[in-house]
XYZ file of C-alpha atoms in Angstrom:
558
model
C 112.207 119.847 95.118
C 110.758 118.457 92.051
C 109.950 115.110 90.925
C 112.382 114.657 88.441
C 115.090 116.231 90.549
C 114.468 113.425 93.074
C 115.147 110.859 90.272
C 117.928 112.389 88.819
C 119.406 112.034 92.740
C 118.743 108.620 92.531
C 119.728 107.707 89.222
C 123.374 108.823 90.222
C 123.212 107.109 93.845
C 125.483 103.672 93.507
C 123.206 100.665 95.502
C 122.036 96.908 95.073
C 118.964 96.196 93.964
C 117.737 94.471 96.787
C 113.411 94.092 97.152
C 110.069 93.513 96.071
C 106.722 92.722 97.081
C 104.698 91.695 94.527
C 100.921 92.389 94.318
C 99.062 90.626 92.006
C 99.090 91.457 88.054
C 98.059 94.562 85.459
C 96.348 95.579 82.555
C 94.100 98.588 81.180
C 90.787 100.142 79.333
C 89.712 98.470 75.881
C 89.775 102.441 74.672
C 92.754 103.440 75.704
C 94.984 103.747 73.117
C 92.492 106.365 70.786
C 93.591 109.635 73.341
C 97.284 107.899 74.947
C 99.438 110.872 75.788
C 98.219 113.465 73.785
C 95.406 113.329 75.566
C 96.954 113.182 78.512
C 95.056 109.870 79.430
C 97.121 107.080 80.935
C 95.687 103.516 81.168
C 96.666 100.989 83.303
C 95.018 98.014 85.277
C 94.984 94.397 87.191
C 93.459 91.128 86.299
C 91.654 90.660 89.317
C 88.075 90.660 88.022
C 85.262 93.299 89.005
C 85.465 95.483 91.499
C 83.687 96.902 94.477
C 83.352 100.294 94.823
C 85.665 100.783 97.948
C 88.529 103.425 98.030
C 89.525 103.305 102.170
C 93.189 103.544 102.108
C 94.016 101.196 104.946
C 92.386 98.451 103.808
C 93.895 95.997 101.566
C 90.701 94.529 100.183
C 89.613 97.527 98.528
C 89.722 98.226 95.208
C 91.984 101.744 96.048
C 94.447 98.863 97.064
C 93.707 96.581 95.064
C 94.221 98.283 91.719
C 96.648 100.909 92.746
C 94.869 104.119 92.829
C 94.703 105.109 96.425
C 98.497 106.153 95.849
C 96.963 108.503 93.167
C 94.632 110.289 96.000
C 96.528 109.814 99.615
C 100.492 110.789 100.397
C 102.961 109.475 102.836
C 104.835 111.965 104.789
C 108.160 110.373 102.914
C 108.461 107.998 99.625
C 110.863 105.059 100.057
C 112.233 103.219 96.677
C 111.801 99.670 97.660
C 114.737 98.322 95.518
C 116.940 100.255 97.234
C 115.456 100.674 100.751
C 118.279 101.513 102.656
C 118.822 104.344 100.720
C 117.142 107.632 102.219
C 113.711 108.434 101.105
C 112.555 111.638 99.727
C 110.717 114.038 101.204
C 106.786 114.351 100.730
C 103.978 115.756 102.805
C 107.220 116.000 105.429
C 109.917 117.932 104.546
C 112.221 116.147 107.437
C 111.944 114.084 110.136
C 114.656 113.076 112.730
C 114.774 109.884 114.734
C 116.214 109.928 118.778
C 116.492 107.883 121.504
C 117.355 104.080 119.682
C 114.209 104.870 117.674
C 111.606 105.415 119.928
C 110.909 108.803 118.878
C 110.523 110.384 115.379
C 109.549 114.343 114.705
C 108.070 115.391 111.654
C 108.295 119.096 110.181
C 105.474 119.325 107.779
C 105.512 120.994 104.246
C 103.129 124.128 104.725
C 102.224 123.974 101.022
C 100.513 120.526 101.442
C 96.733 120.926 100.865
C 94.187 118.422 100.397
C 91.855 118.627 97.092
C 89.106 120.228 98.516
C 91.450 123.118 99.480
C 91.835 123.147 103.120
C 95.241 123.153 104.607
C 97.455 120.061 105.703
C 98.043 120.530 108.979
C 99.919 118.526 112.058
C 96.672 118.103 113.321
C 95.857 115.771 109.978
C 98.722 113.630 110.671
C 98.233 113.312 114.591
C 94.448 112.019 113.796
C 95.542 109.400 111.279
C 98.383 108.127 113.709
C 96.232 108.312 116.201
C 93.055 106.675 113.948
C 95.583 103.140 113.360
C 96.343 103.424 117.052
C 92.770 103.679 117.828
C 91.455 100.954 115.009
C 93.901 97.618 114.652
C 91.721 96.756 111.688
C 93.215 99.937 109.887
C 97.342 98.860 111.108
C 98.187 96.896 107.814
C 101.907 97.013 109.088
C 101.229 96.739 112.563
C 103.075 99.184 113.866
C 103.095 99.779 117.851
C 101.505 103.579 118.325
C 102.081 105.073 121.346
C 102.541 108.823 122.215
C 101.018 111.126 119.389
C 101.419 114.712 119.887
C 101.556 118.273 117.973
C 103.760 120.839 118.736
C 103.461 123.872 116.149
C 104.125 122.316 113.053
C 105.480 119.515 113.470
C 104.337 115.844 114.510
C 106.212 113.970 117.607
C 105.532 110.077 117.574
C 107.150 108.285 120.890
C 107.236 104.651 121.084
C 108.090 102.013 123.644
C 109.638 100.247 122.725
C 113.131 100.808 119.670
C 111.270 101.075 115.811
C 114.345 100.216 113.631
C 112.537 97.621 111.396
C 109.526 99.961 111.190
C 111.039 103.219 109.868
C 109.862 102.663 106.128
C 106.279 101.749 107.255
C 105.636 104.709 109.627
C 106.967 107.282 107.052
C 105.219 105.767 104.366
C 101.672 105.901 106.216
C 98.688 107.613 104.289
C 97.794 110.532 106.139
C 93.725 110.688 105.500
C 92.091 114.716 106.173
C 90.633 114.577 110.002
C 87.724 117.058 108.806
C 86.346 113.923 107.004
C 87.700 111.166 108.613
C 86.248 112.618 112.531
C 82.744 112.194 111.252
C 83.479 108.690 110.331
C 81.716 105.940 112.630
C 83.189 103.075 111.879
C 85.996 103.369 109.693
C 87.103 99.889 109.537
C 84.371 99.055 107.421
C 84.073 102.290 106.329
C 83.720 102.114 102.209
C 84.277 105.731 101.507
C 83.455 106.116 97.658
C 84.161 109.891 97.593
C 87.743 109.897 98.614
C 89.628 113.267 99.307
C 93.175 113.358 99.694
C 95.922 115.696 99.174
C 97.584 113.417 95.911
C 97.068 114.867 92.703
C 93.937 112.725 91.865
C 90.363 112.847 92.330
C 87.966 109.364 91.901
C 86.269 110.704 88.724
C 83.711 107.606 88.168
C 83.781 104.260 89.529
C 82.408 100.687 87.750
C 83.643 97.373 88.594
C 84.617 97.116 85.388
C 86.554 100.552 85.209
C 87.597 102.964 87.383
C 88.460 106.704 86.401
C 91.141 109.557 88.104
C 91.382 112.614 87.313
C 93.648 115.226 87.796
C 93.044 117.655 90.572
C 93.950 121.285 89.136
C 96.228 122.910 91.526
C 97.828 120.192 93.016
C 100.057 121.280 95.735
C 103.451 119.748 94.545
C 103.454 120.356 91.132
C 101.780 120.223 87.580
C 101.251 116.688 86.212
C 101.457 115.820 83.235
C 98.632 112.925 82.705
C 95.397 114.318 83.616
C 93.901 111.064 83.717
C 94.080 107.469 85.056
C 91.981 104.868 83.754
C 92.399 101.268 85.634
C 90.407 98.447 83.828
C 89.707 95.104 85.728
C 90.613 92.576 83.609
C 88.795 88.990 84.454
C 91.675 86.967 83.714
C 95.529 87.500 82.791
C 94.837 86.254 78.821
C 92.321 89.438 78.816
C 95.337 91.863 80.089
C 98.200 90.539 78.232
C 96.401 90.955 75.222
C 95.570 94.778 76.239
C 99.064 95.525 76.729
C 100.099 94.051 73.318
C 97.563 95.410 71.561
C 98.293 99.151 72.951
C 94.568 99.273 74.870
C 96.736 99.465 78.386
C 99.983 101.109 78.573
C 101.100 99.822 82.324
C 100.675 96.607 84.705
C 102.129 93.435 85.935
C 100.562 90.570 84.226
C 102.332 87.238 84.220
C 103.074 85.687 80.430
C 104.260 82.374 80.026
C 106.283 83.714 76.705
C 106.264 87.457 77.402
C 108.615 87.767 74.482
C 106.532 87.005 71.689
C 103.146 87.798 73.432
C 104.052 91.356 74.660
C 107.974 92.554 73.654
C 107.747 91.460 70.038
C 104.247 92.835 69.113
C 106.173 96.089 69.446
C 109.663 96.396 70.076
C 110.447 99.840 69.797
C 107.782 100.689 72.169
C 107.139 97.608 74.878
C 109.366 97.183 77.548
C 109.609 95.306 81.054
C 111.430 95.249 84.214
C 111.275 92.997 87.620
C 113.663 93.993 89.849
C 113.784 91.567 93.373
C 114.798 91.492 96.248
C 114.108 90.269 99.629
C 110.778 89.298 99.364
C 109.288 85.803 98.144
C 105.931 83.987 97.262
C 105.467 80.938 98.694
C 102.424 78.343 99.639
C 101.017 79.307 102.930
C 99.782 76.502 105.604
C 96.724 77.632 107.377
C 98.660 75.957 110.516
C 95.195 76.188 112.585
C 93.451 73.081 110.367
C 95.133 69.675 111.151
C 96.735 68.149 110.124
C 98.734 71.113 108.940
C 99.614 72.299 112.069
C 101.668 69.451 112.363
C 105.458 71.136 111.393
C 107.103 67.472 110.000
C 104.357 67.129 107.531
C 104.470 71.117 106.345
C 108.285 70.582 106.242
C 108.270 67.324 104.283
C 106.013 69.074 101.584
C 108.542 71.775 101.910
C 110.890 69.166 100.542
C 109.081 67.639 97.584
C 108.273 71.259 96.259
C 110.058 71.383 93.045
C 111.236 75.076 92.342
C 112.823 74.836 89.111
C 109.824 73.287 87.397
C 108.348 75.989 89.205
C 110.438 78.654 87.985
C 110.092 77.691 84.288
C 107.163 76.859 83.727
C 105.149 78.421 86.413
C 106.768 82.045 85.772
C 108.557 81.382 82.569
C 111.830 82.383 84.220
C 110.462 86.033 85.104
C 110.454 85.436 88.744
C 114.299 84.719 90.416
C 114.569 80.779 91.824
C 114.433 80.280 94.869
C 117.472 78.348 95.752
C 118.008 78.288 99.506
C 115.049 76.415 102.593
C 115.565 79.714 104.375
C 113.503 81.018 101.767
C 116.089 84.117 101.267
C 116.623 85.031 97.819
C 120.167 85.122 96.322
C 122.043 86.608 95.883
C 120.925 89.578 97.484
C 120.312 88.151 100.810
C 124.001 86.097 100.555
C 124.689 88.416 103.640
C 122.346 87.322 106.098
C 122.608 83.862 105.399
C 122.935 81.859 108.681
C 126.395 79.600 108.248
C 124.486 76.613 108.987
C 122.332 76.997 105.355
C 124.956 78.754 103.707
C 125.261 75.220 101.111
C 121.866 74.039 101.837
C 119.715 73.564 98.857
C 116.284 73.191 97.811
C 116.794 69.852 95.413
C 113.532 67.889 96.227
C 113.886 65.079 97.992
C 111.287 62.421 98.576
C 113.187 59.821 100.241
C 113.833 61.946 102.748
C 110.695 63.742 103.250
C 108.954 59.994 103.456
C 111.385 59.247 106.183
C 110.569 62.323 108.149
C 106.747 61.507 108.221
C 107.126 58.204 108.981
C 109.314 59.382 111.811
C 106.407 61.362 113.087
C 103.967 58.747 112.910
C 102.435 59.442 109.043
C 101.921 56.353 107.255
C 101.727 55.511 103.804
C 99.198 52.686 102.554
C 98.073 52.053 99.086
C 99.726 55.227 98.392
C 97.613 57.290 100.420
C 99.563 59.520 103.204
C 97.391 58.883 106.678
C 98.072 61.281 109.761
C 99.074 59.890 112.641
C 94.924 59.501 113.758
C 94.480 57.416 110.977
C 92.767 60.303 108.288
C 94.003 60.512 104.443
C 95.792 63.866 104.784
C 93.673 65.148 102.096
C 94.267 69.886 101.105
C 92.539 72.266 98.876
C 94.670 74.914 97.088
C 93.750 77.751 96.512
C 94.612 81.457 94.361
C 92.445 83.665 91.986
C 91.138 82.580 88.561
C 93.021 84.579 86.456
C 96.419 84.580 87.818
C 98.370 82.188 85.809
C 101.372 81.759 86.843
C 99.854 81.205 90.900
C 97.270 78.357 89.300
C 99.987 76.851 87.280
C 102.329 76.852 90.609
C 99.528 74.897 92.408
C 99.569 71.797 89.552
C 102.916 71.518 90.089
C 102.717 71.518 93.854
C 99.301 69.109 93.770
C 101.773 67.050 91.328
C 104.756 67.101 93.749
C 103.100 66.379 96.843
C 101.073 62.879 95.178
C 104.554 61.517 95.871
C 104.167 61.638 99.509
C 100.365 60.158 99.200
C 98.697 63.389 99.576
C 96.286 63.937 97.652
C 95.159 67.926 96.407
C 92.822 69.368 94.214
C 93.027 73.397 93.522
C 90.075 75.533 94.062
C 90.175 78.953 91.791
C 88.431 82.001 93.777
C 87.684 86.172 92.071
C 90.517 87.779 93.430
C 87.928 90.097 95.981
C 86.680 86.841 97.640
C 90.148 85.197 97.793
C 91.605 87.949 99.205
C 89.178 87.902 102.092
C 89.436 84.324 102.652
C 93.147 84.497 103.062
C 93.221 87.491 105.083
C 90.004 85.583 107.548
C 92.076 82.137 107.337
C 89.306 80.665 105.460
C 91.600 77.806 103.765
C 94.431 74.885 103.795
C 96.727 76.099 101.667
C 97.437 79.309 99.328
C 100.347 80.804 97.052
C 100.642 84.367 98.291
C 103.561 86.844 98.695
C 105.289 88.429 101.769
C 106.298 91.830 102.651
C 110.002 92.932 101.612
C 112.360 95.111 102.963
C 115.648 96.257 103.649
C 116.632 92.719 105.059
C 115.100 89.459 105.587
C 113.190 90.814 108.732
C 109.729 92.247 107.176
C 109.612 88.830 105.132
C 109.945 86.581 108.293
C 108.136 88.875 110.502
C 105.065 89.540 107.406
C 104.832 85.029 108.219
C 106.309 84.082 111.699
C 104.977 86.930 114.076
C 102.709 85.605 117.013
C 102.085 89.257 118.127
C 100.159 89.671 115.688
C 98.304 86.544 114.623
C 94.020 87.160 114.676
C 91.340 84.736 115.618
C 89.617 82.505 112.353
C 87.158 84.885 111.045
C 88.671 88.163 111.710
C 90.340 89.838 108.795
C 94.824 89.576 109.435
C 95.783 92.829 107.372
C 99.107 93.183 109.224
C 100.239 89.474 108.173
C 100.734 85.859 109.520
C 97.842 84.463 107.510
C 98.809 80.757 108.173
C 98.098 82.018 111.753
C 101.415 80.237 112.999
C 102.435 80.480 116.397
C 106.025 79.986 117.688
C 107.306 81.381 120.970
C 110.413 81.374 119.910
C 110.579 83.020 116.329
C 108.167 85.650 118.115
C 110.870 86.331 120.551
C 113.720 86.430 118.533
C 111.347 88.977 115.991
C 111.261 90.775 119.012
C 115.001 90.595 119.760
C 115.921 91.821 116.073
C 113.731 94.746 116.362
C 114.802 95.985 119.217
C 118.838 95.194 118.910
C 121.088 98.167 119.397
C 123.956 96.115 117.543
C 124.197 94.531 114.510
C 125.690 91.266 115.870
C 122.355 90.436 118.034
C 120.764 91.223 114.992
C 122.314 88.802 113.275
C 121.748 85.852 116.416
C 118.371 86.762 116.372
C 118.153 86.612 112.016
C 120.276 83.200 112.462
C 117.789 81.994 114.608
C 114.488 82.576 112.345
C 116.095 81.115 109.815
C 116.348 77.441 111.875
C 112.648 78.048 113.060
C 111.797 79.125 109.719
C 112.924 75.733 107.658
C 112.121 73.536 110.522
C 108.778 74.592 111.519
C 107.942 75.253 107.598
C 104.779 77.679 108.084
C 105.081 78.647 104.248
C 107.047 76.852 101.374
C 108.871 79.339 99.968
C 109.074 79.319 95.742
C 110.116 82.193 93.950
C 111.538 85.366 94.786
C 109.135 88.489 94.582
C 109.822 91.064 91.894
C 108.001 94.447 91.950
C 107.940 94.288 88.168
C 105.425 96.007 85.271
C 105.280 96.114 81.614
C 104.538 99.451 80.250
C 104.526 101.244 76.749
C 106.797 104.612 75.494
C 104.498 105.004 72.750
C 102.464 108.101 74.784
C 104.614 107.900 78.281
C 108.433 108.380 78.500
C 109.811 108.701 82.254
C 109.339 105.445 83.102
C 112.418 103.748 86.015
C 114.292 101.298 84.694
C 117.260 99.183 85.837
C 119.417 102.614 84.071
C 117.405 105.076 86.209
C 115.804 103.265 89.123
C 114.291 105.862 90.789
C 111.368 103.571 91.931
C 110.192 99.988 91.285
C 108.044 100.069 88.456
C 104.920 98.238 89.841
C 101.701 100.497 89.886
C 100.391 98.934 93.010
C 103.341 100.224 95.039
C 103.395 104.042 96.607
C 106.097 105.030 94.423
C 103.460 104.784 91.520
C 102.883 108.427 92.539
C 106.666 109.443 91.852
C 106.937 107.534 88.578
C 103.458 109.332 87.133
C 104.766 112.583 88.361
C 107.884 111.696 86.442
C 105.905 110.702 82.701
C 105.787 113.304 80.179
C 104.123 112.946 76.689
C 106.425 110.892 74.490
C 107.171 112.994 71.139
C 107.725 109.784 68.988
């Protein structure tokens, strides 16, 4: 099946735009625009400052991840659209797979055409070592998925679990499958950087800078001819330095926050420039590292919760790009109206200092000469922190610092390079941080991605599956548990209801915008791109449907 017959399937499917997980921002190479499409050169980037040469898959610190291009060299065995995720996803490296026993099995029938780039076969015994690598390697589990029973038989791939995978479907279809004739000799591939990546995508790593980094096009790519024959990703140090790439035509396709992306970006060239941020059921919010006091304290986390002003937030942090968030449960509307326990169904999240002071001093905070004390006497002093360049995030944390003086706390905001940032966050190296959460098909992979005691690490050791704040609540564990594992939809729902209460009470992240998985991108070279006519995938080049939507581009004959 080709690419574009899989979005012509989806253009036609009826569904709600429902998702997003945002990563970061984009931009592109300062040469770009001389060869554009008739070159068949496509540029695109992130303004996350230099990179390190790193292209492991698995690990969301590298720069494959970080800029977007390990979707260029590895495949999933399936590709999911993630603003419609409860629609079925299209085949890839698998041309089926069927689910049994309350989802604790899953069979995979391989395509026999998949190759990697160095021209060996595909085989089921590639995709039984790579299950069997995140089984094997925790570090290397972003999603955290529970890997049991791996097996071959012929062709085809049988995964058995323990325990019922409903919430994980999306995740374990999705998984890069990495070439086991590589991978074996491998010592310690946690840490492993691997600059000369080979996977079975229709990209090679041409050259690598921090500055720039350089695909190109393998030959005789397996499913299909592509059309751009190279990728170049630029590294941008700031979003100022990528915005005014995309205007000027030197990048073609990113996600870079503008405060007036009208006039900066849709107005330098109207007939050309375009956007598009579809959301859903993910969120940013300001994470609590809940293992520092006296943030592990849930009354204080919940009364800054209740100061945090989202509107101001929403219009002048993200100029209006970003969907409010309206609702403590942290659940964007109206697409997660559905799941909304009754008991928040007209709950709002108006600030309210009175009653935030009330609920400290109720917990034995006190407030003298407007400075906030814990209840041991200290000034309940945080640090804030987000990358450089990002914007909107720095702006966020001004009007948080700004917010929270109300209460007596004082803040100042500490700016990191995205690489070193991202490490601190994922090794709980700080107080407080605005990140985002995972989406998915319901509010589960957003609670789970903050709440989830199963898989909380010790300080120091790198949390790639999630719960960066470290929190730890028996209760919103279980009832993670319980949702998972439901056979009905109704303990689903208890189990939802119930996060929900833990999740505004306890207060282990202040949710403050919903999370689009948004881009700005160019027709001038590049027509095929999804929009909210034709969304055959979210737009965002960080995401694995980037694959499908370059796939999809042909040369624009403007």
């Amino acid at each position: 099946m080709s690419v574009r017959r899989r979005t012509t399937l989806r253009a036609v499917a009826a569904a709600t735009v429902v998702v997003a997980l945002a990563a970061g921002c984009s931009n592109a190479n300062s040469g770009a625009n001389k060869g554009g499409g008739a070159a068949g050169v496509l540029t695109l980037g992130k303004p996350d400052g230099p990179q390190t040469n790193n292209s492991n898959p698995f690990l969301t610190t590298s720069a494959g991840a970080v800029l977007g291009y390990r979707h260029m060299i590895y495949e999933p065995l399936a590709m999911t659209n993630m603003i419609r995720p409860t629609e079925k996803a299209d085949p890839w490296l698998a041309t089926e797979w069927t689910w049994e026993d309350n989802f604790t099995k899953v069979t995979f029938t391989l395509d026999e055409r998949a190759e990697w780039a160095d021209g060996k076969p595909l085989t089921a015994a590639d995709v039984a070592f790579t299950f069997n690598l995140l089984k094997k390697h925790p570090a290397l589990n972003g999603d955290g998925v529970p890997f049991d029973g791996v097996a071959v038989k012929g062709k085809q791939v049988v995964l058995t679990f323990k325990e019922s995978q409903f919430v994980n479907q999306n995740k374990i279809i999705q998984t890069f499958i990495v070439p086991k004739h590589i991978w074996e000799k491998v010592d310690n591939p946690e840490t492993w950087p691997n600059r000369n990546p080979v996977g079975s995508g229709p990209y090679k790593l041409k050259t690598f800078t921090p500055q720039t980094t350089t695909l190109t096009a393998t030959p005789t790519y397996w499913n299909g001819e592509t059309k751009v024959k190279e990728l170049r990703y630029t590294a941008y140090n700031d979003n100022s330095a990528a915005t005014t790439a995309l205007a000027t035509g030197k990048m073609e396709w990113s996600f870079v926050f503008m405060p007036n992306h009208k006039q900066l970006f849709l107005d330098k060239d109207p007939k050309n420039h375009h956007l598009w941020f579809p959301s859903g059921l993910g969120v940013h919010g300001l994470w609590f590292n809940t293992t520092r006091k006296p943030f592990d304290n849930p009354a204080l986390r919940r009364a800054m919760a209740m100061v945090v002003d989202r509107k101001a937030i929403h219009v002048q942090a993200q100029a209006t790009l970003y969907p409010e968030i309206t609702n403590p449960t942290g659940i964007p509307l109206p697409a997660g109206e559905p799941f909304l326990a009754p008991e928040f169904e007209n709950a709002t999240t108006k600030p309210d200092v009175a009653g935030a002071k009330k609920l400290l001093a109720e917990a034995g905070f006190k407030l003298s000469g407007g400075v906030l004390k814990d209840p041991g006497g200290k000034p309940v002093t945080l640090t804030l922190t987000d990358p450089a360049g990002w914007n909107d995030y720095i702006t966020g944390l001004a009007i948080i610092k700004d917010n929270i003086k109300e209460l007596g706390i004082e803040a100042k905001v500490k700016t990191q390079t995205a690489e070193a940032w991202g490490t601190d966050v994922a090794n709980g190296n700080f107080d407080a941080t605005l990140h985002w959460t995972n989406s998915g098909a319901t509010p589960y992979d957003m609670y789970q991605n903050i709440m989830d005691g199963a898989i909380v690490q010790p300080i120091g050791k790198s949390s790639q599956a999630g719960n960066f704040g470290r929190f730890k609540n028996a209760e919103a564990t279980a009832a993670l548990k319980e949702y998972a594992g439901a056979t009905t939809d109704a303990a689903r729902t208890k189990a939802l209801n119930t996060l929900q209460k833990i999740f505004v009470e306890q207060a282990p992240m202040i949710p403050t915008a919903a999370a689009p998985i948004g881009a700005e991108y160019s027709t001038k070279n590049w027509i095929g791109w999804p929009t909210e006519a034709d969304p055959y995938a979210p737009p965002q080049h960080t995401q694995r449907t980037a694959l499908e939507i370059v796939l999809n581009l042909k040369p624009s004959t403007k």
